[in-house]
Coordinates of N, CA and C and ligand atoms in Angstrom, one line a residue:
X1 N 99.0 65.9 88.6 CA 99.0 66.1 90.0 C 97.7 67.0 90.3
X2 N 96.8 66.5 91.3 CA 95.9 67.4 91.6 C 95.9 68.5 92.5
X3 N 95.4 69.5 93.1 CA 95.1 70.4 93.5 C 95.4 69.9 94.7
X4 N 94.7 68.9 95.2 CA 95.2 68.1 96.3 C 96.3 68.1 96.8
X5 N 97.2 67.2 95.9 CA 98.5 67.1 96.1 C 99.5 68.3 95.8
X6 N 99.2 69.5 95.2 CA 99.8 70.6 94.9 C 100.0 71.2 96.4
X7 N 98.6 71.3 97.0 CA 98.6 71.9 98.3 C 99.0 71.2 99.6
X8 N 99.6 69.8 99.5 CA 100.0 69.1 100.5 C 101.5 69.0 100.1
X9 N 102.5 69.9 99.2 CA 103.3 70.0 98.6 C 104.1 71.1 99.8
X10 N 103.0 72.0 100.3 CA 103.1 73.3 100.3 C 103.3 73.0 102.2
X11 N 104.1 73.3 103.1 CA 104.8 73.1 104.0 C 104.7 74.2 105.0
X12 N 104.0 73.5 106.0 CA 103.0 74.6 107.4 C 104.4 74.8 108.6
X13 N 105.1 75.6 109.0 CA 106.1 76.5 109.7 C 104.8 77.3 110.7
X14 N 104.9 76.5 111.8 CA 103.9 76.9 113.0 C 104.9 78.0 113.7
X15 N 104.3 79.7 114.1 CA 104.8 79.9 114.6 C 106.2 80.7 113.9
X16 N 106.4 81.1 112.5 CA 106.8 82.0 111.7 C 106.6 83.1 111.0
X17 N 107.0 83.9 111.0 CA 108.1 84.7 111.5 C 107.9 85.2 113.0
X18 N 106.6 84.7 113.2 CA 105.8 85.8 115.1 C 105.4 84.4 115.3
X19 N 105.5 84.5 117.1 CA 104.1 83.6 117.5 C 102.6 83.7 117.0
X20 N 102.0 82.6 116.5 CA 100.9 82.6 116.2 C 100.7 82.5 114.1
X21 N 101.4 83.0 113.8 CA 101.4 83.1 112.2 C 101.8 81.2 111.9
X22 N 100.9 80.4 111.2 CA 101.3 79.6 110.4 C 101.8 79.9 109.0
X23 N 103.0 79.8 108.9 CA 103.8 80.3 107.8 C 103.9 78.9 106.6
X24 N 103.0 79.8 105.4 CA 103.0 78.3 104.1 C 104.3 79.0 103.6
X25 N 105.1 77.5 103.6 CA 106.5 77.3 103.1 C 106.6 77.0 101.6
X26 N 106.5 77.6 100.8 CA 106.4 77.5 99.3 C 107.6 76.7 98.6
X27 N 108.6 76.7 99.8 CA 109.8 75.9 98.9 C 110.0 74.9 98.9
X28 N 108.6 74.1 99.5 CA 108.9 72.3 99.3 C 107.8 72.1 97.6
X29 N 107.2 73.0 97.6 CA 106.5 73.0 96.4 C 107.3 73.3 95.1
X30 N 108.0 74.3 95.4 CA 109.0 74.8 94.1 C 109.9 73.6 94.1
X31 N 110.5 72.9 94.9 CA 111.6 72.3 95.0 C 111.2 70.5 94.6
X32 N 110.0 70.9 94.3 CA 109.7 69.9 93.0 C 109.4 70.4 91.8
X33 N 109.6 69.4 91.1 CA 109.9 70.1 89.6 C 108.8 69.5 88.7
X34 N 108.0 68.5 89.1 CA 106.5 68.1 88.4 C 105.7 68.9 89.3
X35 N 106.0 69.4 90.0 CA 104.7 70.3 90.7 C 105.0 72.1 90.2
X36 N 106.1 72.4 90.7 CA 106.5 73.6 89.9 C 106.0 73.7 88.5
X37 N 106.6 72.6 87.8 CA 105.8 73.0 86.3 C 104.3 73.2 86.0
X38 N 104.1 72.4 86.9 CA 102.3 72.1 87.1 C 101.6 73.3 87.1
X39 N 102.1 74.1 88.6 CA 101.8 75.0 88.7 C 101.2 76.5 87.3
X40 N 103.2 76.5 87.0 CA 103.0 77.4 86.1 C 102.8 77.2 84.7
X41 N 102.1 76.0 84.6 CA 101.7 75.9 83.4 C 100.0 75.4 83.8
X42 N 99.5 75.9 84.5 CA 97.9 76.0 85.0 C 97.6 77.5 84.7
X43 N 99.2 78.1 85.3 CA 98.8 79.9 85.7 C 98.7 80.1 83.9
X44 N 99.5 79.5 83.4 CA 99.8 79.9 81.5 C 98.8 79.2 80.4
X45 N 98.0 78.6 80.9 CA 96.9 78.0 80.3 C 95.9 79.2 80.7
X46 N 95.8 79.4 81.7 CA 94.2 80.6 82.5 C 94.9 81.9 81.4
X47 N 96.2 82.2 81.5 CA 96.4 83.8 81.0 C 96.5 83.8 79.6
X48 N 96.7 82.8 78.9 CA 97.7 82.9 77.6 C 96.6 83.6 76.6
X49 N 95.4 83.5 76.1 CA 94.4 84.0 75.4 C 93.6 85.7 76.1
X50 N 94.7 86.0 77.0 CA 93.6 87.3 77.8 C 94.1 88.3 77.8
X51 N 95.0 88.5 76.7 CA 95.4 90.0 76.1 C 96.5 90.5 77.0
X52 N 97.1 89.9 78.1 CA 98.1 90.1 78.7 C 99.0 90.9 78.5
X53 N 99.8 92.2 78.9 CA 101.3 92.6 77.9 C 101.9 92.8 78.9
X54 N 101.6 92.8 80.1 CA 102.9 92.8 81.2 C 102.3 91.6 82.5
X55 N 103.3 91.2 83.0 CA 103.5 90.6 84.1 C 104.1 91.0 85.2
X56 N 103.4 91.6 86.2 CA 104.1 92.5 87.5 C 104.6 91.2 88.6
X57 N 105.1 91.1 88.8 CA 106.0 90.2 90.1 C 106.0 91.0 91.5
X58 N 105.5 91.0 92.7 CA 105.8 91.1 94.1 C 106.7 90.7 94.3
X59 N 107.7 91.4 95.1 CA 109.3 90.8 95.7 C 109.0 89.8 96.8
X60 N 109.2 88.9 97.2 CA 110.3 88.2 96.1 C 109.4 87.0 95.4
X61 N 108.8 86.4 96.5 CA 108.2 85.2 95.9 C 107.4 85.2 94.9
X62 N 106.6 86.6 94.7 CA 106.6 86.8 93.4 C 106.7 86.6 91.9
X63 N 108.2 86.8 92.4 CA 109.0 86.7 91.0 C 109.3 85.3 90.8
X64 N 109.6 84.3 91.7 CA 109.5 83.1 91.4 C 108.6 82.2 90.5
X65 N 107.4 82.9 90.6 CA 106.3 82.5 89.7 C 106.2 82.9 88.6
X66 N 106.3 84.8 88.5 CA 105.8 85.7 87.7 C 106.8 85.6 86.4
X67 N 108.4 85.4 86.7 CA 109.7 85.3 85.7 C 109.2 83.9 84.5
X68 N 109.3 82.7 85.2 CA 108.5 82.0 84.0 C 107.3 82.2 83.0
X69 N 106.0 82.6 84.3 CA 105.0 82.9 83.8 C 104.9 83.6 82.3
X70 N 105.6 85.0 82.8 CA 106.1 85.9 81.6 C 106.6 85.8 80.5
X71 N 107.7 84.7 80.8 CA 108.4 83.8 79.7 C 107.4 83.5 78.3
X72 N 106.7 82.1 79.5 CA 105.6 81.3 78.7 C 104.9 82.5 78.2
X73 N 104.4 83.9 78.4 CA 103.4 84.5 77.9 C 103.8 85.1 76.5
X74 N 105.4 85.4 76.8 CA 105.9 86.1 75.5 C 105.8 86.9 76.2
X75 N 105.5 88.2 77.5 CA 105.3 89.3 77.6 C 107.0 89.5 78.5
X76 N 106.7 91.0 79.3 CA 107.8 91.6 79.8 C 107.7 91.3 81.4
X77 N 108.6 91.2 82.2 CA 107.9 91.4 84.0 C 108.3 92.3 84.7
X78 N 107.8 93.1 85.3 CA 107.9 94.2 85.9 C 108.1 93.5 87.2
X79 N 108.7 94.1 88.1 CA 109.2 93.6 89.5 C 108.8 95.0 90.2
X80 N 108.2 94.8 91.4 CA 107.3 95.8 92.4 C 108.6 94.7 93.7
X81 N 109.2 96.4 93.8 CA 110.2 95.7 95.1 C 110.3 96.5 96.3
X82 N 110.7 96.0 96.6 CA 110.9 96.6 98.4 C 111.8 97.8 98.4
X83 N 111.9 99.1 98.7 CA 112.1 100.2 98.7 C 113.7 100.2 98.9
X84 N 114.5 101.1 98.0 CA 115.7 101.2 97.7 C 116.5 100.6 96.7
X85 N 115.5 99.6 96.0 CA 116.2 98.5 95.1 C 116.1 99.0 93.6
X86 N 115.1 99.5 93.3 CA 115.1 100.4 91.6 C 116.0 101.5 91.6
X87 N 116.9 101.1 90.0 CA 117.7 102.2 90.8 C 117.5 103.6 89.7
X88 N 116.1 103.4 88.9 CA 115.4 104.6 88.3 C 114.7 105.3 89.2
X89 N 113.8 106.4 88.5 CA 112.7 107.7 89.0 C 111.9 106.5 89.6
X90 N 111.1 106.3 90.7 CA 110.2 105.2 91.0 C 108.7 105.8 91.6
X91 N 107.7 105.1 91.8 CA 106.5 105.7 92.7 C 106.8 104.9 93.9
X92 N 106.1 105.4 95.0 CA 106.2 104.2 96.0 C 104.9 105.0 97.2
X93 N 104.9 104.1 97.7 CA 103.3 103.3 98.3 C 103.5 102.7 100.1
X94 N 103.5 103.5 100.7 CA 103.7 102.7 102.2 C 101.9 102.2 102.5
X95 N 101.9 101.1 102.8 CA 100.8 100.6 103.9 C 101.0 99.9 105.0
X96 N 99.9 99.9 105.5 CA 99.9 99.6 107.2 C 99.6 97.8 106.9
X97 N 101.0 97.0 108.0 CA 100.6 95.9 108.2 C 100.2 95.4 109.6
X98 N 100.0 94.2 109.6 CA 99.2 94.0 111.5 C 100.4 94.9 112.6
X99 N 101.6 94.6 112.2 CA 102.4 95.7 113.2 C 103.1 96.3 112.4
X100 N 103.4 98.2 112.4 CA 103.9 98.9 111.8 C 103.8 98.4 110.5
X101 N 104.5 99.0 109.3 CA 104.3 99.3 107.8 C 105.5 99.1 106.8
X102 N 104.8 99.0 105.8 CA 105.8 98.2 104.8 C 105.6 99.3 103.4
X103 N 106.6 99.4 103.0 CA 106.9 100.1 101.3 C 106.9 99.5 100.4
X104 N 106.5 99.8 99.3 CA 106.6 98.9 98.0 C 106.6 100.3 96.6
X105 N 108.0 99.8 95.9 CA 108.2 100.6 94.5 C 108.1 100.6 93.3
X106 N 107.8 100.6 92.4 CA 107.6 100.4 91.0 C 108.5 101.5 89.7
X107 N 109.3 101.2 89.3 CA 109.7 102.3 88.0 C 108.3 103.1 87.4
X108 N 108.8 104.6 87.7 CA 107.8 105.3 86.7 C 107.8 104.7 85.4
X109 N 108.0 104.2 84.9 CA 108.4 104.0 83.4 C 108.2 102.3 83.2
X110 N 107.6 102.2 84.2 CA 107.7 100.6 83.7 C 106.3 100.1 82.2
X111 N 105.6 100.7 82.6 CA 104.7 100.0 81.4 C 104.7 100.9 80.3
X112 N 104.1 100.3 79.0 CA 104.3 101.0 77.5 C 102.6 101.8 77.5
X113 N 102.5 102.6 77.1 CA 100.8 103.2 77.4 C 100.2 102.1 76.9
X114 N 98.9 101.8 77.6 CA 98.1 100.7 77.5 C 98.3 99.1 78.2
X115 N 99.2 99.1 78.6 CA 99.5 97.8 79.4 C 98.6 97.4 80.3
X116 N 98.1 96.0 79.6 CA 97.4 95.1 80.4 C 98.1 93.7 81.3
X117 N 97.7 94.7 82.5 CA 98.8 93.5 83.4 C 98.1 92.6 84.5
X118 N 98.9 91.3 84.0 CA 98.7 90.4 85.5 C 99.5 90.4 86.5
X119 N 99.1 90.7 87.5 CA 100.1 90.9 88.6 C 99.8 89.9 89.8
X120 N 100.9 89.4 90.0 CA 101.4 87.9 91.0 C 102.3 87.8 91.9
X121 N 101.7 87.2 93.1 CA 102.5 86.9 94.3 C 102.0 85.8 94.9
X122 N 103.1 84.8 95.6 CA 102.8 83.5 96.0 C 101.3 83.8 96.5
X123 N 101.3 84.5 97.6 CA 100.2 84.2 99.0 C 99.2 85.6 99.1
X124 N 97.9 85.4 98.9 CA 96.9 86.4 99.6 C 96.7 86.6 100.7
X125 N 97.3 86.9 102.3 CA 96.7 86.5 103.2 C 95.3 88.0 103.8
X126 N 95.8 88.9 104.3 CA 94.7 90.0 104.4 C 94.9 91.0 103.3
X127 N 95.5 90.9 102.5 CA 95.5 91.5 101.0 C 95.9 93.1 101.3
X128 N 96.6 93.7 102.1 CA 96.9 94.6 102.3 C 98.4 94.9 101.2
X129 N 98.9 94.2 101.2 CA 100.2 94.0 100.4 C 99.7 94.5 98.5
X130 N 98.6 93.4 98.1 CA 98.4 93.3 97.0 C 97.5 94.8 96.1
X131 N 96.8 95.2 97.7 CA 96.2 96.4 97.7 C 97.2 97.5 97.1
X132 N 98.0 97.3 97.7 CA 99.2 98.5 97.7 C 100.1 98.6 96.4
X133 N 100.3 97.2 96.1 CA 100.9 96.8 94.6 C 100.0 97.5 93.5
X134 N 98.7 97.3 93.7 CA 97.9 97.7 92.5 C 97.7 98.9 92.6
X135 N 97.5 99.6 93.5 CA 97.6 101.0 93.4 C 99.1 101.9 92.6
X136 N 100.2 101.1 93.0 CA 101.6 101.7 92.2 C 101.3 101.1 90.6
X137 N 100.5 100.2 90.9 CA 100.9 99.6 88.8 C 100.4 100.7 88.1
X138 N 98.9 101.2 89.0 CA 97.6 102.0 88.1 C 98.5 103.5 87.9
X139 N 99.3 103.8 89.3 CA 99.9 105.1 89.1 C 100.9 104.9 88.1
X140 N 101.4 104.1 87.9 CA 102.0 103.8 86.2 C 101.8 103.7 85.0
X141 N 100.6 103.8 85.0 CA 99.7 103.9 83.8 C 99.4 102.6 83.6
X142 N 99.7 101.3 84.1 CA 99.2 100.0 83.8 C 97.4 100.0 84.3
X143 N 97.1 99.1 83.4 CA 95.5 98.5 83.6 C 95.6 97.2 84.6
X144 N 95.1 96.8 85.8 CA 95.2 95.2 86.2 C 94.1 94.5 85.9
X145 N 94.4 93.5 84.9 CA 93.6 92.8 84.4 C 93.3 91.8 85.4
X146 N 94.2 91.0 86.1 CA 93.7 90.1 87.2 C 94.7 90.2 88.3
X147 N 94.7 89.7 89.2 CA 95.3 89.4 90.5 C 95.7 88.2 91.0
X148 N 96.6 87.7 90.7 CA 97.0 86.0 90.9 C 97.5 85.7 91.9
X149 N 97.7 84.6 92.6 CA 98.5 84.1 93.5 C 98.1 82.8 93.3
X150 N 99.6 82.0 94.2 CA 99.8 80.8 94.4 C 98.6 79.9 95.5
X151 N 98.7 80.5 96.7 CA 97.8 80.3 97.5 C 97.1 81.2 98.3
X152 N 96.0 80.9 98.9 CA 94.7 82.0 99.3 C 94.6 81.6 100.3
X153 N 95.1 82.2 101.7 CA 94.1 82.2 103.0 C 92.6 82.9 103.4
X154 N 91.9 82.1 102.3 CA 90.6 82.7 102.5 C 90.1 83.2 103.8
X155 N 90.3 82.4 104.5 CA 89.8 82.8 106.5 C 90.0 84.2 106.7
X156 N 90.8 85.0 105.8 CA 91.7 86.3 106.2 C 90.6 87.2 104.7
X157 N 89.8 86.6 104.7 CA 89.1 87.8 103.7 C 89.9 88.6 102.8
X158 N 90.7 88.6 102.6 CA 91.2 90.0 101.5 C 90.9 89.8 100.3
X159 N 90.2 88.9 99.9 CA 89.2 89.1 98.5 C 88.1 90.5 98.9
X160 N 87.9 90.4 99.8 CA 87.0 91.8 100.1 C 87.7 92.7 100.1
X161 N 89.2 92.9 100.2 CA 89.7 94.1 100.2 C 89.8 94.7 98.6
X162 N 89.7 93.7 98.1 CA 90.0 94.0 96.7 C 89.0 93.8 95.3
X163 N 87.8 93.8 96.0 CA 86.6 93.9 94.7 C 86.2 95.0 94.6
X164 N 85.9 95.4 93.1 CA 85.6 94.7 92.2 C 86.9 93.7 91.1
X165 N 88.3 94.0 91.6 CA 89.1 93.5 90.6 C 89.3 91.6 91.0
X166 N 89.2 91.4 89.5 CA 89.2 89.8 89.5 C 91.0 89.3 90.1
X167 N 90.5 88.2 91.1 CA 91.0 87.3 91.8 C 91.2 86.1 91.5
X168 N 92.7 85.3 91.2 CA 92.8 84.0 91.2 C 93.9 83.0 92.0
X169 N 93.4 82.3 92.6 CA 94.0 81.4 93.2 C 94.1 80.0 93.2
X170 N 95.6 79.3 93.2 CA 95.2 78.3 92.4 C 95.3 77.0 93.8
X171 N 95.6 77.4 94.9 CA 95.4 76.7 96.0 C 94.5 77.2 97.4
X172 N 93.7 77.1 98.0 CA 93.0 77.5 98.9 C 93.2 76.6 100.6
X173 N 93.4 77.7 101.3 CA 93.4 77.2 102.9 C 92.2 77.6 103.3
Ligands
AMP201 P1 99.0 90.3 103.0 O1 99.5 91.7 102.7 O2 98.5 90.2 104.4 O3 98.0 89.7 102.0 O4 100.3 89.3 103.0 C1 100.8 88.9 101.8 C2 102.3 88.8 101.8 O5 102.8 88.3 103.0 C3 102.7 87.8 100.7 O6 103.7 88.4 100.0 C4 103.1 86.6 101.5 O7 104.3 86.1 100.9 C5 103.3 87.0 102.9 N1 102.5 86.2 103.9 C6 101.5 86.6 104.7 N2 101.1 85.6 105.4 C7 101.8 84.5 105.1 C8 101.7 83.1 105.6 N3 100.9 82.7 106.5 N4 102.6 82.3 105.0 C9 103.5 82.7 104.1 N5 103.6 84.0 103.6 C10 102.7 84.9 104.1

């Protein structure tokens, strides 16, 4: 399946969750099963030789990717979730989204000293989210080796929010 067809998989919701937001619907993509595999075995071909030892997941869609991913790596997955859901010591991280703000937590204890992590979430859109994720990995003592996602709204720049750290995306709007 090509790139092509991965991204014409992926299902446009005009007008979700606000007027004006085109919302990419990831579950006509998942809800194929030669394209899902596709997927995450593109993401596990790019990671498998790159020293990897943890896999961080953003809630939720995230983890839809990141749980296999992990699998195939042999490593562990850390889950970065929405405030109240760890029910350890946690760090947590509020940022500002286009209206009012969102939290995100991570277990103090989630990584082993030295953890080299890839951390993944379906969608890049102004990278304020992803910004905030990496900031809770690093206050955990994790290193982020790359930043992955399913698809990139490039038009929304948040590759600029986030260099110098390496970016990959394996579908582009
Ligand atoms: P951002 O923080 O702006 O990069 O937004 C990224 C988060 O919001 C991701 O977890 C996405 O799942 C979700 N998101 C933002 N915009 C969209 C969109 N147009 N379609 C689907 N999900 C989106």
């Amino acid at each position: 399946m090509s790139s092509r067809e991965l991204a014409d998989l992926v299902r446009n919701i005009p007008d979700f969750p606000l007027p004006g937001i085109n919302f990419k619907d990831i579950t006509t993509l998942i809800g194929n099963g030669p394209a899902f595999q596709q997927v995450i075995t593109l993401l596990t071909d790019r990671y498998r030789d790159r020293g990897i030892t943890a896999v961080a997941g953003i809630e939720s869609r995230g983890f839809i990717f990141g749980a296999p991913l992990a699998l195939n790596l042999g490593v562990g997955l850390v889950p970065v979730r929405k405030p109240g859901k760890l029910p350890a010591d946690t760090y947590q991280v509020e940022y500002a989204l286009e209206y009012g703000t969102n939290k995100l937590e991570i277990h103090r204890d989630a990584f082993e000293p030295g953890a080299q992590v890839l951390v993944i979430d379906d969608l890049l859109a102004t990278g304020g989210t992803i910004v905030a994720a990496k900031q809770l990995i690093e206050q955990a003592g994790g290193t982020v080796v790359e930043l992955a996602f399913v698809i990139e709204l490039t038009f929304l720049n948040g590759r600029e929010k986030l260099a110098p750290c390496p970016i990959f995306s394996l579908i582009q709007y």
